[in-house]
Amino acid sequence: MFFGGKKSGVGLDIGTNSLKVVELSNISKKPTLVRYGIKELPPDVIVDNHIMDPLLLTETAQGILVESSITAKKINLGIQGKYVMVKKITTDLMNDNEYNHQVRFDAQNNFPFDFEDIDIMLDYHILGKNKQDKTMDVLLIAAQAGFIDQYVDPISEANIKINSVDINIFALHNIYEKTAGIPEDEFIIFAHTGADFLLLNFVVDGHPVICRDINAIGTYQIINDMIRKLGISEDEAKKIIKGETPPPPDQTVTVSQVYGELIEEITNNISKLEDTAIRNKADKIILSGGGVFIPRIKEVIEENLKRPVEIFNPFDYIQVPEEDRENLQKIGPVLTIAAGLALRG
């Protein structure tokens, strides 16, 4: 369910405030952008990863495909939230058939779900085997079926077939690996900031070792704080975040404080988790998502963590139509998950 791929694909990223869609072709060789789109969701359609208004989500999904001129009837859908969990474990060496009978036992011992009363969907990926120690490393995945259904059902109601359901944190990994490349001997931290969440993926020697989906200060709260503290409109706040408009001269300190809360949350979470990784110092940190538009976020995180920081725009590596290049330089990092989902084919 969570792994696969073909020659072309469409990825749909369902965020708290907006839907993002990307269609790619030639994904098995050199990914090429076909179409893309972003469409805002009405307020409170999604609250804390729960779909509060399925009908509005259905209508918005239909709308983004029409407005983006995407006619494909199969899409790859991404999910995230506290009801989706990923963990790297080490278990006894066995073949796939044997582990199919073992996976539920391992999941029950590693995830805080009620396996007796709730339908839990499981998947796994064997990362490597150590024949000498008779052990193997496994990436274990568990998700509540009802949580997945609340995303799948409204999209299906839009007459869209779901080709695959993937986890957003894997989509980040896949798009970077396919385009920029992940060296097998490096420790890389991926940090993707959304409207109200922070996705962290710690990758060592090409494999995820720590994956976290954290409810955090995001761009949504920053916008609301600016509206409240500066007395400006939502559009004005968004332009300040993107660097399109400078903050009011007498409010520069206030704006810096608002930015600082998000940057501090990112650095604190990275520092805390980095200490538990196999290696205790990352070679670099990769930023994506809406938070990358915050002025000097790259430089401040570099100063705080003493690690090289890179802002990732997948369209720096994907072939794009010339007429879209300028716009994608501005919004590309926001489409990172959707592009990663599209790679599933």
CSV table of C-alpha atoms in Angstrom, one decimal:
chain,number,residue,atom,x,y,z
A,1,MET,CA,0.0,0.0,0.0
A,2,PHE,CA,2.7,2.4,0.9
A,3,PHE,CA,5.3,1.5,-1.7
A,4,GLY,CA,5.2,1.3,-5.5
A,5,GLY,CA,5.7,3.4,-8.7
A,6,LYS,CA,5.0,3.7,-12.5
A,7,LYS,CA,5.8,6.0,-15.4
A,8,SER,CA,3.5,8.9,-14.6
A,9,GLY,CA,1.5,10.0,-11.6
A,10,VAL,CA,-0.5,12.6,-9.7
A,11,GLY,CA,0.0,13.4,-6.1
A,12,LEU,CA,-2.6,15.1,-3.9
A,13,ASP,CA,-1.4,16.7,-0.6
A,14,ILE,CA,-4.3,17.5,1.7
A,15,GLY,CA,-3.2,20.2,4.1
A,16,THR,CA,-5.0,22.0,6.9
A,17,ASN,CA,-5.5,25.1,4.9
A,18,SER,CA,-5.1,24.0,1.3
A,19,LEU,CA,-4.8,21.2,-1.3
A,20,LYS,CA,-1.7,20.9,-3.4
A,21,VAL,CA,-1.6,18.7,-6.5
A,22,VAL,CA,1.3,17.8,-8.9
A,23,GLU,CA,1.3,15.7,-12.0
A,24,LEU,CA,4.6,14.3,-13.2
A,25,SER,CA,5.5,12.2,-16.3
A,26,ASN,CA,8.6,10.1,-17.1
A,27,ILE,CA,9.1,9.5,-13.3
A,28,SER,CA,11.0,6.3,-13.8
A,29,LYS,CA,13.8,8.2,-15.6
A,30,LYS,CA,13.8,12.0,-15.5
A,31,PRO,CA,10.7,13.4,-13.8
A,32,THR,CA,8.9,16.1,-15.8
A,33,LEU,CA,6.3,18.5,-14.5
A,34,VAL,CA,3.0,18.3,-16.4
A,35,ARG,CA,0.6,20.3,-14.3
A,36,TYR,CA,0.3,21.6,-10.7
A,37,GLY,CA,-2.1,23.6,-8.6
A,38,ILE,CA,-2.8,25.0,-5.1
A,39,LYS,CA,-6.3,25.6,-3.8
A,40,GLU,CA,-7.2,27.0,-0.4
A,41,LEU,CA,-9.7,25.1,1.8
A,42,PRO,CA,-12.5,26.9,3.5
A,43,PRO,CA,-11.9,27.5,7.2
A,44,ASP,CA,-12.3,24.5,9.6
A,45,VAL,CA,-12.7,21.8,6.9
A,46,ILE,CA,-9.8,20.1,8.6
A,47,VAL,CA,-9.1,20.5,12.3
A,48,ASP,CA,-6.3,18.6,14.1
A,49,ASN,CA,-6.1,16.2,11.1
A,50,HIS,CA,-9.8,15.4,11.4
A,51,ILE,CA,-12.1,16.0,8.4
A,52,MET,CA,-14.9,18.1,9.8
A,53,ASP,CA,-16.7,18.8,6.5
A,54,PRO,CA,-16.2,15.9,4.0
A,55,LEU,CA,-18.5,17.5,1.4
A,56,LEU,CA,-16.4,20.7,1.2
A,57,LEU,CA,-13.3,18.6,0.9
A,58,THR,CA,-14.9,16.7,-2.0
A,59,GLU,CA,-15.8,19.9,-3.7
A,60,THR,CA,-12.4,21.4,-3.2
A,61,ALA,CA,-10.7,18.3,-4.6
A,62,GLN,CA,-12.9,18.4,-7.7
A,63,GLY,CA,-12.1,22.1,-8.1
A,64,ILE,CA,-8.3,21.8,-7.9
A,65,LEU,CA,-8.2,19.1,-10.6
A,66,VAL,CA,-10.5,21.2,-12.9
A,67,GLU,CA,-8.6,24.4,-12.3
A,68,SER,CA,-5.2,22.6,-12.9
A,69,SER,CA,-6.5,20.9,-16.0
A,70,ILE,CA,-5.6,17.5,-14.6
A,71,THR,CA,-7.7,14.8,-16.2
A,72,ALA,CA,-6.1,11.7,-14.7
A,73,LYS,CA,-8.7,9.7,-12.7
A,74,LYS,CA,-6.2,8.0,-10.4
A,75,ILE,CA,-4.2,9.9,-7.8
A,76,ASN,CA,-1.8,9.1,-5.0
A,77,LEU,CA,-3.0,10.4,-1.6
A,78,GLY,CA,-0.8,11.4,1.3
A,79,ILE,CA,-1.7,11.1,5.0
A,80,GLN,CA,-0.2,12.2,8.3
A,81,GLY,CA,-1.2,12.7,11.9
A,82,LYS,CA,-1.1,11.1,15.3
A,83,TYR,CA,-3.1,8.1,14.1
A,84,VAL,CA,-0.3,7.2,11.6
A,85,MET,CA,3.0,6.0,13.2
A,86,VAL,CA,6.3,4.9,11.8
A,87,LYS,CA,9.2,3.3,13.7
A,88,LYS,CA,12.4,1.6,12.9
A,89,ILE,CA,12.9,-1.6,14.9
A,90,THR,CA,15.4,-4.5,15.0
A,91,THR,CA,14.0,-8.0,15.0
A,92,ASP,CA,15.0,-11.6,14.4
A,93,LEU,CA,16.2,-12.4,10.9
A,94,MET,CA,13.4,-14.0,8.7
A,95,ASN,CA,12.1,-14.0,5.2
A,96,ASP,CA,9.1,-11.9,4.0
A,97,ASN,CA,6.6,-14.8,4.4
A,98,GLU,CA,7.7,-15.4,8.0
A,99,TYR,CA,7.6,-11.7,8.9
A,100,ASN,CA,4.1,-11.4,7.5
A,101,HIS,CA,3.1,-13.5,10.5
A,102,GLN,CA,5.3,-11.6,12.9
A,103,VAL,CA,4.5,-8.0,11.9
A,104,ARG,CA,1.3,-7.7,14.0
A,105,PHE,CA,3.1,-8.9,17.1
A,106,ASP,CA,5.9,-6.3,16.6
A,107,ALA,CA,3.3,-3.6,16.0
A,108,GLN,CA,1.5,-4.4,19.2
A,109,ASN,CA,4.8,-4.1,21.1
A,110,ASN,CA,5.8,-0.8,19.5
A,111,PHE,CA,2.7,1.3,18.9
A,112,PRO,CA,0.2,2.6,21.5
A,113,PHE,CA,-2.9,1.6,19.5
A,114,ASP,CA,-5.8,-0.5,20.7
A,115,PHE,CA,-5.4,-3.5,18.4
A,116,GLU,CA,-8.3,-5.4,19.9
A,117,ASP,CA,-11.1,-2.8,19.3
A,118,ILE,CA,-9.7,-0.7,16.4
A,119,ASP,CA,-8.9,-1.8,12.9
A,120,ILE,CA,-5.2,-1.1,12.4
A,121,MET,CA,-3.6,-1.2,8.9
A,122,LEU,CA,0.0,-2.4,9.0
A,123,ASP,CA,2.9,-2.3,6.5
A,124,TYR,CA,6.6,-2.7,6.7
A,125,HIS,CA,9.8,-2.3,4.7
A,126,ILE,CA,12.9,-4.4,5.5
A,127,LEU,CA,15.8,-2.0,5.5
A,128,GLY,CA,18.7,-4.5,5.9
A,129,LYS,CA,19.6,-7.9,7.2
A,130,ASN,CA,22.6,-8.9,9.4
A,131,LYS,CA,23.2,-12.6,8.8
A,132,GLN,CA,26.0,-12.7,11.3
A,133,ASP,CA,23.9,-11.4,14.2
A,134,LYS,CA,20.8,-13.1,12.7
A,135,THR,CA,18.8,-9.8,12.9
A,136,MET,CA,17.2,-7.4,10.5
A,137,ASP,CA,16.2,-3.7,10.6
A,138,VAL,CA,12.5,-3.1,9.7
A,139,LEU,CA,10.6,0.1,9.1
A,140,LEU,CA,7.3,-0.6,10.7
A,141,ILE,CA,4.1,1.4,9.8
A,142,ALA,CA,0.8,1.4,11.5
A,143,ALA,CA,-2.3,3.5,10.8
A,144,GLN,CA,-5.9,3.5,12.1
A,145,ALA,CA,-8.1,2.4,9.2
A,146,GLY,CA,-10.8,4.8,10.2
A,147,PHE,CA,-8.4,7.7,10.0
A,148,ILE,CA,-7.3,6.7,6.5
A,149,ASP,CA,-11.0,6.3,5.4
A,150,GLN,CA,-11.9,9.8,6.4
A,151,TYR,CA,-9.4,11.1,3.8
A,152,VAL,CA,-10.1,8.5,1.2
A,153,ASP,CA,-13.9,8.6,1.2
A,154,PRO,CA,-14.3,12.3,0.3
A,155,ILE,CA,-11.8,12.0,-2.5
A,156,SER,CA,-13.5,8.9,-3.8
A,157,GLU,CA,-16.8,10.9,-3.7
A,158,ALA,CA,-15.2,13.3,-6.2
A,159,ASN,CA,-15.0,10.4,-8.7
A,160,ILE,CA,-11.3,10.1,-8.2
A,161,LYS,CA,-9.8,6.7,-7.9
A,162,ILE,CA,-7.1,6.3,-5.2
A,163,ASN,CA,-4.0,4.6,-6.8
A,164,SER,CA,-2.1,4.5,-3.5
A,165,VAL,CA,-2.1,5.9,0.0
A,166,ASP,CA,1.3,7.0,1.2
A,167,ILE,CA,2.7,8.7,4.3
A,168,ASN,CA,3.8,12.3,3.7
A,169,ILE,CA,7.0,11.8,5.5
A,170,PHE,CA,8.0,9.1,3.0
A,171,ALA,CA,7.0,11.3,0.1
A,172,LEU,CA,9.5,13.9,1.3
A,173,HIS,CA,12.2,11.2,1.5
A,174,ASN,CA,11.3,9.9,-2.0
A,175,ILE,CA,11.3,13.2,-3.8
A,176,TYR,CA,14.7,14.2,-2.4
A,177,GLU,CA,16.2,10.8,-3.1
A,178,LYS,CA,14.9,10.7,-6.7
A,179,THR,CA,15.9,14.2,-7.6
A,180,ALA,CA,18.8,15.5,-5.5
A,181,GLY,CA,20.0,12.1,-4.2
A,182,ILE,CA,20.7,10.8,-0.7
A,183,PRO,CA,24.3,9.7,-0.1
A,184,GLU,CA,24.4,6.4,1.6
A,185,ASP,CA,27.1,7.5,4.1
A,186,GLU,CA,25.4,10.7,5.4
A,187,PHE,CA,23.1,11.6,8.2
A,188,ILE,CA,20.4,14.0,6.9
A,189,ILE,CA,17.5,15.6,8.7
A,190,PHE,CA,14.4,16.5,6.7
A,191,ALA,CA,12.2,19.2,8.3
A,192,HIS,CA,8.9,20.1,6.6
A,193,THR,CA,6.8,22.9,8.1
A,194,GLY,CA,3.1,23.1,7.3
A,195,ALA,CA,0.2,25.2,8.6
A,196,ASP,CA,0.2,23.6,12.0
A,197,PHE,CA,2.7,20.8,12.0
A,198,LEU,CA,6.3,19.8,11.7
A,199,LEU,CA,7.4,16.7,9.9
A,200,LEU,CA,10.9,15.4,10.8
A,201,ASN,CA,12.7,12.5,9.1
A,202,PHE,CA,16.1,11.5,10.3
A,203,VAL,CA,17.9,9.5,7.5
A,204,VAL,CA,21.1,7.6,8.2
A,205,ASP,CA,23.0,5.8,5.5
A,206,GLY,CA,20.0,6.2,3.1
A,207,HIS,CA,17.4,4.8,5.5
A,208,PRO,CA,14.9,6.5,7.8
A,209,VAL,CA,15.7,5.9,11.5
A,210,ILE,CA,13.5,8.4,13.3
A,211,CYS,CA,10.2,9.8,11.8
A,212,ARG,CA,8.1,12.3,13.7
A,213,ASP,CA,4.9,14.1,12.9
A,214,ILE,CA,4.7,16.9,15.5
A,215,ASN,CA,1.8,19.3,16.2
A,216,ALA,CA,3.7,22.5,16.2
A,217,ILE,CA,3.6,26.2,15.7
A,218,GLY,CA,3.2,26.6,11.9
A,219,THR,CA,2.6,29.2,9.3
A,220,TYR,CA,-1.1,29.3,10.2
A,221,GLN,CA,-0.3,30.4,13.7
A,222,ILE,CA,2.3,32.9,12.5
A,223,ILE,CA,-0.3,34.5,10.2
A,224,ASN,CA,-2.9,34.7,13.0
A,225,ASP,CA,-0.4,36.2,15.4
A,226,MET,CA,0.5,38.9,12.9
A,227,ILE,CA,-3.1,39.7,12.2
A,228,ARG,CA,-3.8,40.0,16.0
A,229,LYS,CA,-0.6,41.8,17.0
A,230,LEU,CA,-0.1,44.0,14.0
A,231,GLY,CA,-3.7,44.7,13.1
A,232,ILE,CA,-3.2,43.7,9.4
A,233,SER,CA,-5.2,41.6,7.0
A,234,GLU,CA,-4.5,37.9,6.3
A,235,ASP,CA,-3.2,38.8,2.8
A,236,GLU,CA,-0.8,41.3,4.2
A,237,ALA,CA,0.5,38.8,6.7
A,238,LYS,CA,1.1,36.2,4.0
A,239,LYS,CA,3.0,38.7,1.9
A,240,ILE,CA,5.2,39.6,4.9
A,241,ILE,CA,6.0,35.9,5.5
A,242,LYS,CA,6.9,35.4,1.8
A,243,GLY,CA,9.1,38.5,1.9
A,244,GLU,CA,7.0,40.3,-0.7
A,245,THR,CA,6.2,43.1,1.7
A,246,PRO,CA,8.3,44.5,4.5
A,247,PRO,CA,6.7,44.6,8.0
A,248,PRO,CA,5.6,47.9,9.3
A,249,PRO,CA,8.7,49.9,10.4
A,250,ASP,CA,7.5,50.1,14.0
A,251,GLN,CA,6.7,46.4,14.3
A,252,THR,CA,9.9,44.8,13.1
A,253,VAL,CA,10.7,43.5,16.6
A,254,THR,CA,7.2,42.0,17.0
A,255,VAL,CA,7.5,40.2,13.7
A,256,SER,CA,10.9,38.8,14.5
A,257,GLN,CA,9.5,37.5,17.8
A,258,VAL,CA,6.7,35.7,16.0
A,259,TYR,CA,9.1,34.2,13.5
A,260,GLY,CA,11.4,33.2,16.4
A,261,GLU,CA,8.7,31.0,18.0
A,262,LEU,CA,8.6,28.7,14.9
A,263,ILE,CA,12.3,28.7,14.4
A,264,GLU,CA,12.8,27.8,18.1
A,265,GLU,CA,10.3,24.9,17.8
A,266,ILE,CA,12.1,23.5,14.8
A,267,THR,CA,15.6,23.7,16.4
A,268,ASN,CA,14.4,22.4,19.8
A,269,ASN,CA,12.8,19.3,18.2
A,270,ILE,CA,15.7,18.6,16.0
A,271,SER,CA,18.2,18.9,18.9
A,272,LYS,CA,16.1,16.6,21.1
A,273,LEU,CA,15.8,13.9,18.5
A,274,GLU,CA,19.3,14.2,17.1
A,275,ASP,CA,20.7,13.0,20.5
A,276,THR,CA,18.8,9.7,20.1
A,277,ALA,CA,19.9,9.0,16.5
A,278,ILE,CA,22.6,6.4,15.6
A,279,ARG,CA,24.9,9.3,15.0
A,280,ASN,CA,24.8,12.4,17.1
A,281,LYS,CA,25.5,15.1,14.5
A,282,ALA,CA,23.7,15.5,11.2
A,283,ASP,CA,25.7,16.3,8.1
A,284,LYS,CA,22.9,18.7,6.9
A,285,ILE,CA,19.3,19.7,7.5
A,286,ILE,CA,16.9,20.0,4.6
A,287,LEU,CA,14.0,22.4,4.9
A,288,SER,CA,10.8,22.4,2.9
A,289,GLY,CA,7.2,23.5,3.2
A,290,GLY,CA,5.7,27.0,3.8
A,291,GLY,CA,8.0,27.8,6.7
A,292,VAL,CA,11.0,28.2,4.3
A,293,PHE,CA,9.6,31.6,3.3
A,294,ILE,CA,10.3,33.1,6.7
A,295,PRO,CA,13.1,35.6,6.3
A,296,ARG,CA,16.5,34.2,7.4
A,297,ILE,CA,15.1,30.9,8.6
A,298,LYS,CA,18.0,29.1,6.9
A,299,GLU,CA,20.6,31.3,8.4
A,300,VAL,CA,19.1,31.3,11.9
A,301,ILE,CA,18.8,27.5,12.1
A,302,GLU,CA,22.4,27.2,10.8
A,303,GLU,CA,23.6,29.6,13.6
A,304,ASN,CA,21.6,27.8,16.3
A,305,LEU,CA,22.4,24.2,15.4
A,306,LYS,CA,25.8,24.7,13.8
A,307,ARG,CA,24.7,22.5,10.9
A,308,PRO,CA,24.6,23.2,7.1
A,309,VAL,CA,21.0,24.0,6.1
A,310,GLU,CA,19.5,23.6,2.6
A,311,ILE,CA,16.1,24.9,1.4
A,312,PHE,CA,14.8,22.2,-0.9
A,313,ASN,CA,12.8,23.1,-4.0
A,314,PRO,CA,12.1,19.9,-6.0
A,315,PHE,CA,11.6,21.8,-9.2
A,316,ASP,CA,15.2,22.8,-9.2
A,317,TYR,CA,15.8,19.1,-10.3
A,318,ILE,CA,12.5,18.4,-12.1
A,319,GLN,CA,12.1,19.4,-15.8
A,320,VAL,CA,9.5,22.2,-15.9
A,321,PRO,CA,7.9,24.2,-18.7
A,322,GLU,CA,9.7,27.5,-19.2
A,323,GLU,CA,6.5,29.5,-18.5
A,324,ASP,CA,6.2,27.9,-15.0
A,325,ARG,CA,9.8,28.2,-13.9
A,326,GLU,CA,9.5,31.7,-12.3
A,327,ASN,CA,6.4,30.9,-10.3
A,328,LEU,CA,7.8,27.5,-9.1
A,329,GLN,CA,10.9,29.2,-7.8
A,330,LYS,CA,8.6,31.0,-5.4
A,331,ILE,CA,6.2,28.3,-4.4
A,332,GLY,CA,8.1,25.1,-5.2
A,333,PRO,CA,8.9,24.1,-1.5
A,334,VAL,CA,5.2,24.1,-0.7
A,335,LEU,CA,4.6,21.5,-3.4
A,336,THR,CA,7.3,19.1,-2.1
A,337,ILE,CA,4.9,16.5,-0.6
A,338,ALA,CA,2.6,16.5,-3.6
A,339,ALA,CA,5.6,16.0,-6.0
A,340,GLY,CA,6.8,13.2,-3.8
A,341,LEU,CA,3.4,11.5,-3.9
A,342,ALA,CA,3.3,11.9,-7.7
A,343,LEU,CA,6.4,9.8,-7.9
A,344,ARG,CA,4.4,6.8,-6.8
A,345,GLY,CA,3.0,6.6,-10.4
